[in-house]
C-alpha cells in the first residue's frame, strides 16, 4: 500500500477563531480529511510570544480544540493535540534556532507587523524566533503539505529553507514541505478595511466575524461592512469590499463568483450583504451548537488531546532522535 502523504497545520489560541481562520484554513482541513495522515495542533507555545493572560490561554486552547472538532475534524481520522504537550517541538526548535539566521528572521513581515504594534522594549526573543518553532512543528512530522492561508506563505518558505539547509549539511533528514493554499479564499479581508486581512487582533470589532458571533451580530457587522460608491456588484480588484463579500459567499455555497455577479445584476449592495450574512449564519449555527456542547464536556476534550499527544509524540520522536544523532549529541 502506498504511504499516505502527511499533513500538518495549526492555529494559535490567541482568542476566538474568526471567519478568516475558518474559510482560509479550517474548512479546507475538513475537506482534506481521510486522504492524508493529518496532524492538527493548537499552538499554545506560539500564543505566548505576545503577552497573554494565563486563564485566557487555558480557555482559548480548549476552545480552539472544540472549534476543530465542531467544524468537522474527526478525532478518529486525524490527530488533534496541544503543542506544549509534545516537548519535542521545543527541543527541535532550539536545534533549528542554531541553523536559522538573524537576517532571514528579520525579514519576516509578520514579525515586522507584530513588533510594530508593541512597545519596542516588549518585543520578545520568542516573537523573533516564532517562525523557527513553526518550522519545528512541521518538520517533526515529515509533513508533505501544510494547509494554511496566504498570510503564512513566507513562514513556509523559511521552513523549506531551514529544512534544505539542514539536509545539505547533514544528509537527507527532513521532508521539504509544500504550502497548500487554497486559491479561492486564501485571504478573508477585514470588513472595515478590505485591503487588510481579517484579524481578531483588530481594534475595531466590526472588522471581523468570530465563529461564536450570534446571528444578530453577524447581520449587523455585514450591514456595516465597507464597500464603495460604484453601486454595481462586480468581481474585481477595484471593488475590494464587494470582492471580499463575494469570496465569502462563494466559499460557503460553492457558487462561482461569476454566477454570484449574475445573480446580483440590478440588485444593490444591501441585498448582497443580507444574503452573505444569511449563508454565514446558516454555516456557523450547527458549528456553534457543537462548540457549546463540547465545551460543556471537558472530559471528552481531555480524552482527545491526551490520545492525540501520544500519537503525535511517537511520530515526533522518530525525527528528533535522528536529528540529535546527526548534530552530534550523545544518546543517553
Ligand atoms: P494563525 O492562528 O494566525 O492562523 C491560523 C490559520 O488561519 C489562517 N488565517 C486566514 N486565512 C485567510 N484569511 C484570513 N483573514 C486569515 N487569518 C488567519 C492562517 O493563514 C492560518 O492558516 N503561524 C500560524 C500557526 C502555526 C502553524 C504551524 C501553521 C504554528 N505552527 C505549523 C501551520 C503549520 C498562524 O499564525 O496561525
mmCIF file of C-alpha atoms and ligand atoms in Angstrom:
data_model
loop_
_atom_site.group_PDB
_atom_site.id
_atom_site.type_symbol
_atom_site.label_atom_id
_atom_site.label_comp_id
_atom_site.label_asym_id
_atom_site.label_seq_id
_atom_site.Cartn_x
_atom_site.Cartn_y
_atom_site.Cartn_z
ATOM 1 C CA UNK A 1 0.000 0.000 0.000
ATOM 2 C CA UNK A 2 1.299 3.443 -0.878
ATOM 3 C CA UNK A 3 2.126 5.540 2.154
ATOM 4 C CA UNK A 4 -0.349 8.376 2.708
ATOM 5 C CA UNK A 5 1.042 11.877 2.440
ATOM 6 C CA UNK A 6 1.396 13.733 5.722
ATOM 7 C CA UNK A 7 -0.353 16.985 6.566
ATOM 8 C CA UNK A 8 0.462 19.301 9.448
ATOM 9 C CA UNK A 9 -1.167 22.573 10.418
ATOM 10 C CA UNK A 10 -2.076 24.602 13.473
ATOM 11 C CA UNK A 11 -3.818 27.655 14.885
ATOM 12 C CA UNK A 12 -2.921 29.933 17.735
ATOM 13 C CA UNK A 13 -5.253 30.091 20.718
ATOM 14 C CA UNK A 14 -4.847 33.849 20.815
ATOM 15 C CA UNK A 15 -8.600 34.479 21.044
ATOM 16 C CA UNK A 16 -11.731 33.104 19.438
ATOM 17 C CA UNK A 17 -11.325 31.974 15.839
ATOM 18 C CA UNK A 18 -12.530 34.233 13.028
ATOM 19 C CA UNK A 19 -14.297 33.592 9.764
ATOM 20 C CA UNK A 20 -10.819 34.112 8.225
ATOM 21 C CA UNK A 21 -9.362 31.183 10.172
ATOM 22 C CA UNK A 22 -12.369 29.095 9.229
ATOM 23 C CA UNK A 23 -12.605 29.824 5.494
ATOM 24 C CA UNK A 24 -8.856 30.264 4.952
ATOM 25 C CA UNK A 25 -7.795 27.105 6.760
ATOM 26 C CA UNK A 26 -10.137 25.049 8.947
ATOM 27 C CA UNK A 27 -12.801 24.371 6.309
ATOM 28 C CA UNK A 28 -10.085 23.133 3.946
ATOM 29 C CA UNK A 29 -8.687 20.843 6.618
ATOM 30 C CA UNK A 30 -12.109 19.236 6.949
ATOM 31 C CA UNK A 31 -12.303 18.737 3.180
ATOM 32 C CA UNK A 32 -8.897 17.031 3.129
ATOM 33 C CA UNK A 33 -9.791 14.625 5.889
ATOM 34 C CA UNK A 34 -9.345 10.931 5.136
ATOM 35 C CA UNK A 35 -6.983 11.356 2.200
ATOM 36 C CA UNK A 36 -3.884 12.032 4.309
ATOM 37 C CA UNK A 37 -2.193 11.243 7.578
ATOM 38 C CA UNK A 38 -3.028 14.503 9.336
ATOM 39 C CA UNK A 39 -1.827 16.310 12.446
ATOM 40 C CA UNK A 40 -3.642 19.417 13.650
ATOM 41 C CA UNK A 41 -2.225 21.227 16.595
ATOM 42 C CA UNK A 42 -3.318 24.047 18.921
ATOM 43 C CA UNK A 43 -0.122 26.084 19.063
ATOM 44 C CA UNK A 44 -0.184 27.407 22.621
ATOM 45 C CA UNK A 45 3.596 27.910 22.633
ATOM 46 C CA UNK A 46 3.251 30.305 19.721
ATOM 47 C CA UNK A 47 0.476 32.175 21.531
ATOM 48 C CA UNK A 48 2.768 33.237 24.396
ATOM 49 C CA UNK A 49 5.126 35.089 22.034
ATOM 50 C CA UNK A 50 2.934 38.115 22.837
ATOM 51 C CA UNK A 51 1.586 38.879 26.329
ATOM 52 C CA UNK A 52 -1.176 36.501 27.273
ATOM 53 C CA UNK A 53 -3.269 36.140 30.418
ATOM 54 C CA UNK A 54 -2.848 32.506 31.660
ATOM 55 C CA UNK A 55 -6.546 31.974 32.277
ATOM 56 C CA UNK A 56 -7.390 33.238 28.804
ATOM 57 C CA UNK A 57 -4.771 30.974 27.263
ATOM 58 C CA UNK A 58 -6.230 27.937 29.032
ATOM 59 C CA UNK A 59 -9.759 28.833 27.941
ATOM 60 C CA UNK A 60 -8.800 29.636 24.346
ATOM 61 C CA UNK A 61 -6.729 26.470 23.950
ATOM 62 C CA UNK A 62 -9.724 24.285 24.777
ATOM 63 C CA UNK A 63 -11.954 26.490 22.624
ATOM 64 C CA UNK A 64 -9.744 26.083 19.560
ATOM 65 C CA UNK A 65 -9.719 22.313 20.050
ATOM 66 C CA UNK A 66 -13.524 22.397 20.341
ATOM 67 C CA UNK A 67 -13.673 24.546 17.184
ATOM 68 C CA UNK A 68 -11.614 21.991 15.253
ATOM 69 C CA UNK A 69 -13.957 19.161 16.200
ATOM 70 C CA UNK A 70 -17.138 21.208 15.790
ATOM 71 C CA UNK A 71 -16.083 22.296 12.297
ATOM 72 C CA UNK A 72 -15.895 18.644 11.315
ATOM 73 C CA UNK A 73 -12.428 17.292 12.095
ATOM 74 C CA UNK A 74 -12.925 13.735 13.277
ATOM 75 C CA UNK A 75 -10.510 12.703 16.055
ATOM 76 C CA UNK A 76 -10.749 9.131 14.764
ATOM 77 C CA UNK A 77 -9.339 10.183 11.416
ATOM 78 C CA UNK A 78 -6.892 12.943 12.321
ATOM 79 C CA UNK A 79 -4.525 13.551 15.225
ATOM 80 C CA UNK A 80 -5.573 16.553 17.328
ATOM 81 C CA UNK A 81 -3.226 17.759 20.031
ATOM 82 C CA UNK A 82 -1.834 20.670 22.020
ATOM 83 C CA UNK A 83 1.665 21.801 21.078
ATOM 84 C CA UNK A 84 3.054 22.145 24.628
ATOM 85 C CA UNK A 85 2.103 18.527 25.355
ATOM 86 C CA UNK A 86 4.796 17.303 22.978
ATOM 87 C CA UNK A 87 8.143 18.651 24.231
ATOM 88 C CA UNK A 88 9.869 17.551 21.018
ATOM 89 C CA UNK A 89 8.555 20.825 19.481
ATOM 90 C CA UNK A 90 10.609 22.908 21.915
ATOM 91 C CA UNK A 91 13.642 20.651 21.564
ATOM 92 C CA UNK A 92 13.728 20.661 17.784
ATOM 93 C CA UNK A 93 13.005 24.364 17.776
ATOM 94 C CA UNK A 94 16.179 25.027 19.789
ATOM 95 C CA UNK A 95 18.299 22.930 17.444
ATOM 96 C CA UNK A 96 16.810 24.667 14.391
ATOM 97 C CA UNK A 97 17.419 28.059 16.024
ATOM 98 C CA UNK A 98 21.084 27.201 15.645
ATOM 99 C CA UNK A 99 20.575 26.765 11.901
ATOM 100 C CA UNK A 100 18.491 29.899 11.328
ATOM 101 C CA UNK A 101 19.909 33.316 10.650
ATOM 102 C CA UNK A 102 19.246 36.683 12.197
ATOM 103 C CA UNK A 103 18.973 38.227 8.736
ATOM 104 C CA UNK A 104 16.297 35.914 7.395
ATOM 105 C CA UNK A 105 14.245 36.141 10.601
ATOM 106 C CA UNK A 106 14.475 39.946 10.492
ATOM 107 C CA UNK A 107 12.833 39.913 7.069
ATOM 108 C CA UNK A 108 9.641 38.145 8.211
ATOM 109 C CA UNK A 109 6.752 40.501 7.532
ATOM 110 C CA UNK A 110 4.639 39.102 10.383
ATOM 111 C CA UNK A 111 7.435 39.796 12.840
ATOM 112 C CA UNK A 112 7.735 43.318 11.490
ATOM 113 C CA UNK A 113 3.950 43.875 11.700
ATOM 114 C CA UNK A 114 3.579 42.391 15.156
ATOM 115 C CA UNK A 115 6.626 44.125 16.603
ATOM 116 C CA UNK A 116 5.430 47.454 15.227
ATOM 117 C CA UNK A 117 2.294 47.046 17.343
ATOM 118 C CA UNK A 118 4.329 46.512 20.556
ATOM 119 C CA UNK A 119 6.430 48.786 22.707
ATOM 120 C CA UNK A 120 9.975 48.108 21.416
ATOM 121 C CA UNK A 121 11.116 47.094 24.917
ATOM 122 C CA UNK A 122 8.439 44.415 24.986
ATOM 123 C CA UNK A 123 9.344 42.555 21.778
ATOM 124 C CA UNK A 124 10.421 39.111 22.929
ATOM 125 C CA UNK A 125 13.028 36.748 21.519
ATOM 126 C CA UNK A 126 10.143 34.274 21.213
ATOM 127 C CA UNK A 127 8.329 36.575 18.791
ATOM 128 C CA UNK A 128 11.507 36.867 16.740
ATOM 129 C CA UNK A 129 12.079 33.102 16.534
ATOM 130 C CA UNK A 130 8.367 32.304 16.102
ATOM 131 C CA UNK A 131 8.956 31.002 12.525
ATOM 132 C CA UNK A 132 11.615 28.570 13.777
ATOM 133 C CA UNK A 133 9.161 26.981 16.206
ATOM 134 C CA UNK A 134 6.710 26.773 13.317
ATOM 135 C CA UNK A 135 9.384 25.056 11.189
ATOM 136 C CA UNK A 136 9.965 22.583 14.043
ATOM 137 C CA UNK A 137 6.211 21.846 14.215
ATOM 138 C CA UNK A 138 6.099 20.972 10.549
ATOM 139 C CA UNK A 139 9.433 19.188 10.133
ATOM 140 C CA UNK A 140 8.962 16.916 13.173
ATOM 141 C CA UNK A 141 6.136 15.124 11.363
ATOM 142 C CA UNK A 142 7.919 14.998 7.999
ATOM 143 C CA UNK A 143 4.888 16.830 6.598
ATOM 144 C CA UNK A 144 4.469 16.896 2.821
ATOM 145 C CA UNK A 145 1.727 19.526 2.832
ATOM 146 C CA UNK A 146 0.826 22.434 5.073
ATOM 147 C CA UNK A 147 -2.683 23.825 4.511
ATOM 148 C CA UNK A 148 -2.716 27.479 5.598
ATOM 149 C CA UNK A 149 -3.973 30.869 4.486
ATOM 150 C CA UNK A 150 -1.922 33.154 2.247
ATOM 151 C CA UNK A 151 -0.508 35.116 5.210
ATOM 152 C CA UNK A 152 1.595 32.087 6.224
ATOM 153 C CA UNK A 153 3.371 31.683 2.876
ATOM 154 C CA UNK A 154 6.564 33.426 3.978
ATOM 155 C CA UNK A 155 6.761 31.259 7.107
ATOM 156 C CA UNK A 156 6.554 28.174 4.918
ATOM 157 C CA UNK A 157 9.298 29.460 2.684
ATOM 158 C CA UNK A 158 11.668 29.847 5.636
ATOM 159 C CA UNK A 159 10.635 26.367 6.838
ATOM 160 C CA UNK A 160 11.675 24.993 3.462
ATOM 161 C CA UNK A 161 14.954 26.924 3.582
ATOM 162 C CA UNK A 162 15.795 25.626 7.053
ATOM 163 C CA UNK A 163 14.924 22.038 6.048
ATOM 164 C CA UNK A 164 17.054 22.199 2.913
ATOM 165 C CA UNK A 165 19.949 23.792 4.767
ATOM 166 C CA UNK A 166 19.876 21.028 7.387
ATOM 167 C CA UNK A 167 19.594 18.301 4.740
ATOM 168 C CA UNK A 168 22.527 19.738 2.804
ATOM 169 C CA UNK A 169 24.673 19.946 5.909
ATOM 170 C CA UNK A 170 23.834 16.502 7.396
ATOM 171 C CA UNK A 171 22.283 14.416 4.569
ATOM 172 C CA UNK A 172 18.572 13.837 3.937
ATOM 173 C CA UNK A 173 16.741 14.303 7.258
ATOM 174 C CA UNK A 174 13.570 16.326 6.685
ATOM 175 C CA UNK A 175 10.848 16.187 4.074
ATOM 176 C CA UNK A 176 10.770 19.633 2.454
ATOM 177 C CA UNK A 177 7.096 20.638 2.800
ATOM 178 C CA UNK A 178 4.898 22.322 0.215
ATOM 179 C CA UNK A 179 2.445 25.067 1.113
ATOM 180 C CA UNK A 180 -1.133 24.075 0.406
ATOM 181 C CA UNK A 181 -3.009 27.319 -0.018
ATOM 182 C CA UNK A 182 -6.484 27.150 -1.481
ATOM 183 C CA UNK A 183 -6.863 29.594 -4.339
ATOM 184 C CA UNK A 184 -10.466 30.573 -3.718
ATOM 185 C CA UNK A 185 -10.280 32.156 -0.267
ATOM 186 C CA UNK A 186 -6.624 32.368 0.623
ATOM 187 C CA UNK A 187 -7.320 35.626 2.422
ATOM 188 C CA UNK A 188 -10.534 36.828 4.011
ATOM 189 C CA UNK A 189 -10.323 40.594 4.297
ATOM 190 C CA UNK A 190 -11.370 42.942 7.080
ATOM 191 C CA UNK A 191 -14.985 44.096 6.806
ATOM 192 C CA UNK A 192 -13.857 47.621 7.703
ATOM 193 C CA UNK A 193 -10.722 47.877 5.556
ATOM 194 C CA UNK A 194 -10.938 45.409 2.669
ATOM 195 C CA UNK A 195 -7.255 45.979 1.857
ATOM 196 C CA UNK A 196 -6.060 44.330 5.059
ATOM 197 C CA UNK A 197 -6.733 40.803 6.291
ATOM 198 C CA UNK A 198 -9.482 39.924 8.743
ATOM 199 C CA UNK A 199 -7.779 39.529 12.099
ATOM 200 C CA UNK A 200 -9.029 39.011 15.633
ATOM 201 C CA UNK A 201 -6.402 41.456 16.887
ATOM 202 C CA UNK A 202 -8.131 44.305 15.011
ATOM 203 C CA UNK A 203 -9.124 47.071 17.428
ATOM 204 C CA UNK A 204 -12.457 47.511 15.621
ATOM 205 C CA UNK A 205 -14.838 44.671 16.443
ATOM 206 C CA UNK A 206 -16.808 45.312 13.240
ATOM 207 C CA UNK A 207 -13.799 44.310 11.163
ATOM 208 C CA UNK A 208 -14.123 40.618 11.900
ATOM 209 C CA UNK A 209 -16.702 37.863 12.341
ATOM 210 C CA UNK A 210 -15.989 35.424 15.144
ATOM 211 C CA UNK A 211 -17.148 31.833 14.757
ATOM 212 C CA UNK A 212 -19.064 32.318 18.004
ATOM 213 C CA UNK A 213 -20.833 35.553 16.957
ATOM 214 C CA UNK A 214 -24.608 35.387 17.320
ATOM 215 C CA UNK A 215 -26.825 35.861 14.212
ATOM 216 C CA UNK A 216 -27.801 39.457 15.075
ATOM 217 C CA UNK A 217 -24.185 40.455 15.447
ATOM 218 C CA UNK A 218 -23.230 38.805 12.148
ATOM 219 C CA UNK A 219 -26.046 40.639 10.343
ATOM 220 C CA UNK A 220 -25.016 43.944 11.872
ATOM 221 C CA UNK A 221 -21.331 43.523 11.013
ATOM 222 C CA UNK A 222 -22.050 42.658 7.366
ATOM 223 C CA UNK A 223 -24.548 45.502 7.114
ATOM 224 C CA UNK A 224 -21.863 47.937 8.254
ATOM 225 C CA UNK A 225 -19.150 46.422 6.062
ATOM 226 C CA UNK A 226 -17.208 48.934 3.993
ATOM 227 C CA UNK A 227 -17.782 48.773 0.230
ATOM 228 C CA UNK A 228 -17.555 51.535 -2.406
ATOM 229 C CA UNK A 229 -19.696 54.093 -4.167
ATOM 230 C CA UNK A 230 -19.870 52.311 -7.540
ATOM 231 C CA UNK A 231 -23.150 50.604 -6.653
ATOM 232 C CA UNK A 232 -22.878 47.684 -9.097
ATOM 233 C CA UNK A 233 -21.926 44.170 -7.917
ATOM 234 C CA UNK A 234 -18.738 43.194 -9.752
ATOM 235 C CA UNK A 235 -15.915 40.787 -9.004
ATOM 236 C CA UNK A 236 -12.869 42.989 -9.434
ATOM 237 C CA UNK A 237 -9.840 44.289 -7.504
ATOM 238 C CA UNK A 238 -11.223 47.790 -7.946
ATOM 239 C CA UNK A 239 -14.056 46.851 -5.579
ATOM 240 C CA UNK A 240 -12.201 45.002 -2.798
ATOM 241 C CA UNK A 241 -15.067 45.200 -0.291
ATOM 242 C CA UNK A 242 -17.558 43.614 -2.700
ATOM 243 C CA UNK A 243 -14.959 41.126 -3.895
ATOM 244 C CA UNK A 244 -14.437 40.016 -0.294
ATOM 245 C CA UNK A 245 -18.194 39.541 0.232
ATOM 246 C CA UNK A 246 -18.420 37.520 -2.976
ATOM 247 C CA UNK A 247 -15.446 35.376 -1.920
ATOM 248 C CA UNK A 248 -17.072 34.601 1.423
ATOM 249 C CA UNK A 249 -20.385 33.784 -0.272
ATOM 250 C CA UNK A 250 -18.656 31.660 -2.885
ATOM 251 C CA UNK A 251 -16.547 29.658 -0.433
ATOM 252 C CA UNK A 252 -19.594 28.755 1.636
ATOM 253 C CA UNK A 253 -22.076 27.999 -1.153
ATOM 254 C CA UNK A 254 -19.577 26.668 -3.744
ATOM 255 C CA UNK A 255 -21.130 29.053 -6.272
ATOM 256 C CA UNK A 256 -18.643 30.583 -8.698
ATOM 257 C CA UNK A 257 -18.009 34.339 -8.273
ATOM 258 C CA UNK A 258 -19.260 34.957 -11.850
ATOM 259 C CA UNK A 259 -22.563 33.229 -11.062
ATOM 260 C CA UNK A 260 -22.961 35.370 -7.972
ATOM 261 C CA UNK A 261 -22.323 38.521 -10.013
ATOM 262 C CA UNK A 262 -25.037 37.439 -12.474
ATOM 263 C CA UNK A 263 -27.455 36.712 -9.611
ATOM 264 C CA UNK A 264 -26.994 40.251 -8.287
ATOM 265 C CA UNK A 265 -27.401 42.079 -11.567
ATOM 266 C CA UNK A 266 -29.651 45.024 -10.905
ATOM 267 C CA UNK A 267 -29.666 44.417 -7.162
ATOM 268 C CA UNK A 268 -27.968 46.662 -4.640
ATOM 269 C CA UNK A 269 -25.207 46.077 -2.116
ATOM 270 C CA UNK A 270 -27.709 45.900 0.753
ATOM 271 C CA UNK A 271 -29.240 42.707 -0.656
ATOM 272 C CA UNK A 272 -25.812 41.122 -1.179
ATOM 273 C CA UNK A 273 -24.800 41.968 2.400
ATOM 274 C CA UNK A 274 -28.027 40.492 3.779
ATOM 275 C CA UNK A 275 -27.594 37.292 1.797
ATOM 276 C CA UNK A 276 -23.947 36.848 2.712
ATOM 277 C CA UNK A 277 -24.889 37.286 6.379
ATOM 278 C CA UNK A 278 -27.583 34.652 5.937
ATOM 279 C CA UNK A 279 -25.281 31.990 4.446
ATOM 280 C CA UNK A 280 -22.633 32.687 7.088
ATOM 281 C CA UNK A 281 -25.215 32.356 9.878
ATOM 282 C CA UNK A 282 -26.527 29.088 8.410
ATOM 283 C CA UNK A 283 -22.981 27.725 8.078
ATOM 284 C CA UNK A 284 -21.996 28.673 11.627
ATOM 285 C CA UNK A 285 -25.162 27.717 13.502
ATOM 286 C CA UNK A 286 -24.532 23.942 13.716
ATOM 287 C CA UNK A 287 -20.860 24.583 14.480
ATOM 288 C CA UNK A 288 -21.772 26.934 17.326
ATOM 289 C CA UNK A 289 -24.156 24.403 18.837
ATOM 290 C CA UNK A 290 -21.466 21.764 18.735
ATOM 291 C CA UNK A 291 -18.859 24.087 20.274
ATOM 292 C CA UNK A 292 -21.239 24.836 23.157
ATOM 293 C CA UNK A 293 -21.829 21.140 23.666
ATOM 294 C CA UNK A 294 -18.117 20.242 23.565
ATOM 295 C CA UNK A 295 -17.135 22.980 26.000
ATOM 296 C CA UNK A 296 -19.608 21.504 28.475
ATOM 297 C CA UNK A 297 -17.915 18.112 28.022
ATOM 298 C CA UNK A 298 -14.360 18.857 29.068
ATOM 299 C CA UNK A 299 -13.703 15.180 29.909
ATOM 300 C CA UNK A 300 -14.263 14.293 26.277
ATOM 301 C CA UNK A 301 -11.915 17.052 25.104
ATOM 302 C CA UNK A 302 -9.312 15.828 27.579
ATOM 303 C CA UNK A 303 -9.509 12.294 26.178
ATOM 304 C CA UNK A 304 -8.974 13.647 22.678
ATOM 305 C CA UNK A 305 -5.946 15.773 23.484
ATOM 306 C CA UNK A 306 -4.292 13.077 25.595
ATOM 307 C CA UNK A 307 -4.678 10.424 22.888
ATOM 308 C CA UNK A 308 -3.583 12.970 20.260
ATOM 309 C CA UNK A 309 -0.409 13.879 22.159
ATOM 310 C CA UNK A 310 0.530 10.214 22.480
ATOM 311 C CA UNK A 311 0.207 9.640 18.749
ATOM 312 C CA UNK A 312 1.985 12.869 17.877
ATOM 313 C CA UNK A 313 4.792 12.167 20.326
ATOM 314 C CA UNK A 314 5.570 8.810 18.754
ATOM 315 C CA UNK A 315 5.928 10.359 15.301
ATOM 316 C CA UNK A 316 7.854 13.387 16.576
ATOM 317 C CA UNK A 317 10.329 11.254 18.496
ATOM 318 C CA UNK A 318 11.459 9.379 15.439
ATOM 319 C CA UNK A 319 12.525 12.619 13.780
ATOM 320 C CA UNK A 320 14.024 14.143 16.916
ATOM 321 C CA UNK A 321 16.193 11.078 17.583
ATOM 322 C CA UNK A 322 17.526 11.248 14.055
ATOM 323 C CA UNK A 323 18.232 14.988 14.309
ATOM 324 C CA UNK A 324 20.052 14.687 17.632
ATOM 325 C CA UNK A 325 22.252 11.937 16.278
ATOM 326 C CA UNK A 326 23.090 13.917 13.157
ATOM 327 C CA UNK A 327 24.121 17.079 15.000
ATOM 328 C CA UNK A 328 26.392 15.026 17.263
ATOM 329 C CA UNK A 329 24.515 14.711 20.556
ATOM 330 C CA UNK A 330 25.415 11.572 22.514
ATOM 331 C CA UNK A 331 22.336 9.365 23.015
ATOM 332 C CA UNK A 332 21.526 8.715 26.672
HETATM 333 P P1 LIG B 1 -2.998 31.790 12.980
HETATM 334 O O1 LIG B 1 -3.507 31.294 14.290
HETATM 335 O O2 LIG B 1 -2.668 33.214 12.863
HETATM 336 O O3 LIG B 1 -3.990 31.446 11.828
HETATM 337 C C1 LIG B 1 -4.478 30.122 11.683
HETATM 338 C C2 LIG B 1 -4.777 29.845 10.216
HETATM 339 O O4 LIG B 1 -5.785 30.736 9.731
HETATM 340 C C3 LIG B 1 -5.335 31.380 8.555
HETATM 341 N N1 LIG B 1 -5.900 32.747 8.530
HETATM 342 C C4 LIG B 1 -6.525 33.274 7.488
HETATM 343 N N2 LIG B 1 -6.815 32.786 6.275
HETATM 344 C C5 LIG B 1 -7.497 33.572 5.428
HETATM 345 N N3 LIG B 1 -7.899 34.834 5.730
HETATM 346 C C6 LIG B 1 -7.638 35.379 6.926
HETATM 347 N N4 LIG B 1 -8.067 36.604 7.214
HETATM 348 C C7 LIG B 1 -6.919 34.597 7.873
HETATM 349 N N5 LIG B 1 -6.495 34.801 9.149
HETATM 350 C C8 LIG B 1 -5.866 33.667 9.521
HETATM 351 C C9 LIG B 1 -3.817 31.389 8.663
HETATM 352 O O5 LIG B 1 -3.215 31.503 7.398
HETATM 353 C C10 LIG B 1 -3.559 30.054 9.312
HETATM 354 O O6 LIG B 1 -3.529 29.022 8.350
HETATM 355 N N6 LIG B 1 1.746 30.606 12.409
HETATM 356 C C11 LIG B 1 0.447 30.019 12.271
HETATM 357 C C12 LIG B 1 0.203 28.919 13.273
HETATM 358 C C13 LIG B 1 1.168 27.775 13.167
HETATM 359 C C14 LIG B 1 1.247 26.865 12.090
HETATM 360 C C15 LIG B 1 2.277 25.964 12.443
HETATM 361 C C16 LIG B 1 0.558 26.756 10.889
HETATM 362 C C17 LIG B 1 2.093 27.411 14.078
HETATM 363 N N7 LIG B 1 2.772 26.328 13.643
HETATM 364 C C18 LIG B 1 2.642 24.921 11.588
HETATM 365 C C19 LIG B 1 0.929 25.694 10.041
HETATM 366 C C20 LIG B 1 1.962 24.810 10.397
HETATM 367 C C21 LIG B 1 -0.550 31.145 12.495
HETATM 368 O O7 LIG B 1 -0.182 32.248 12.693
HETATM 369 O O8 LIG B 1 -1.788 30.828 12.567
#
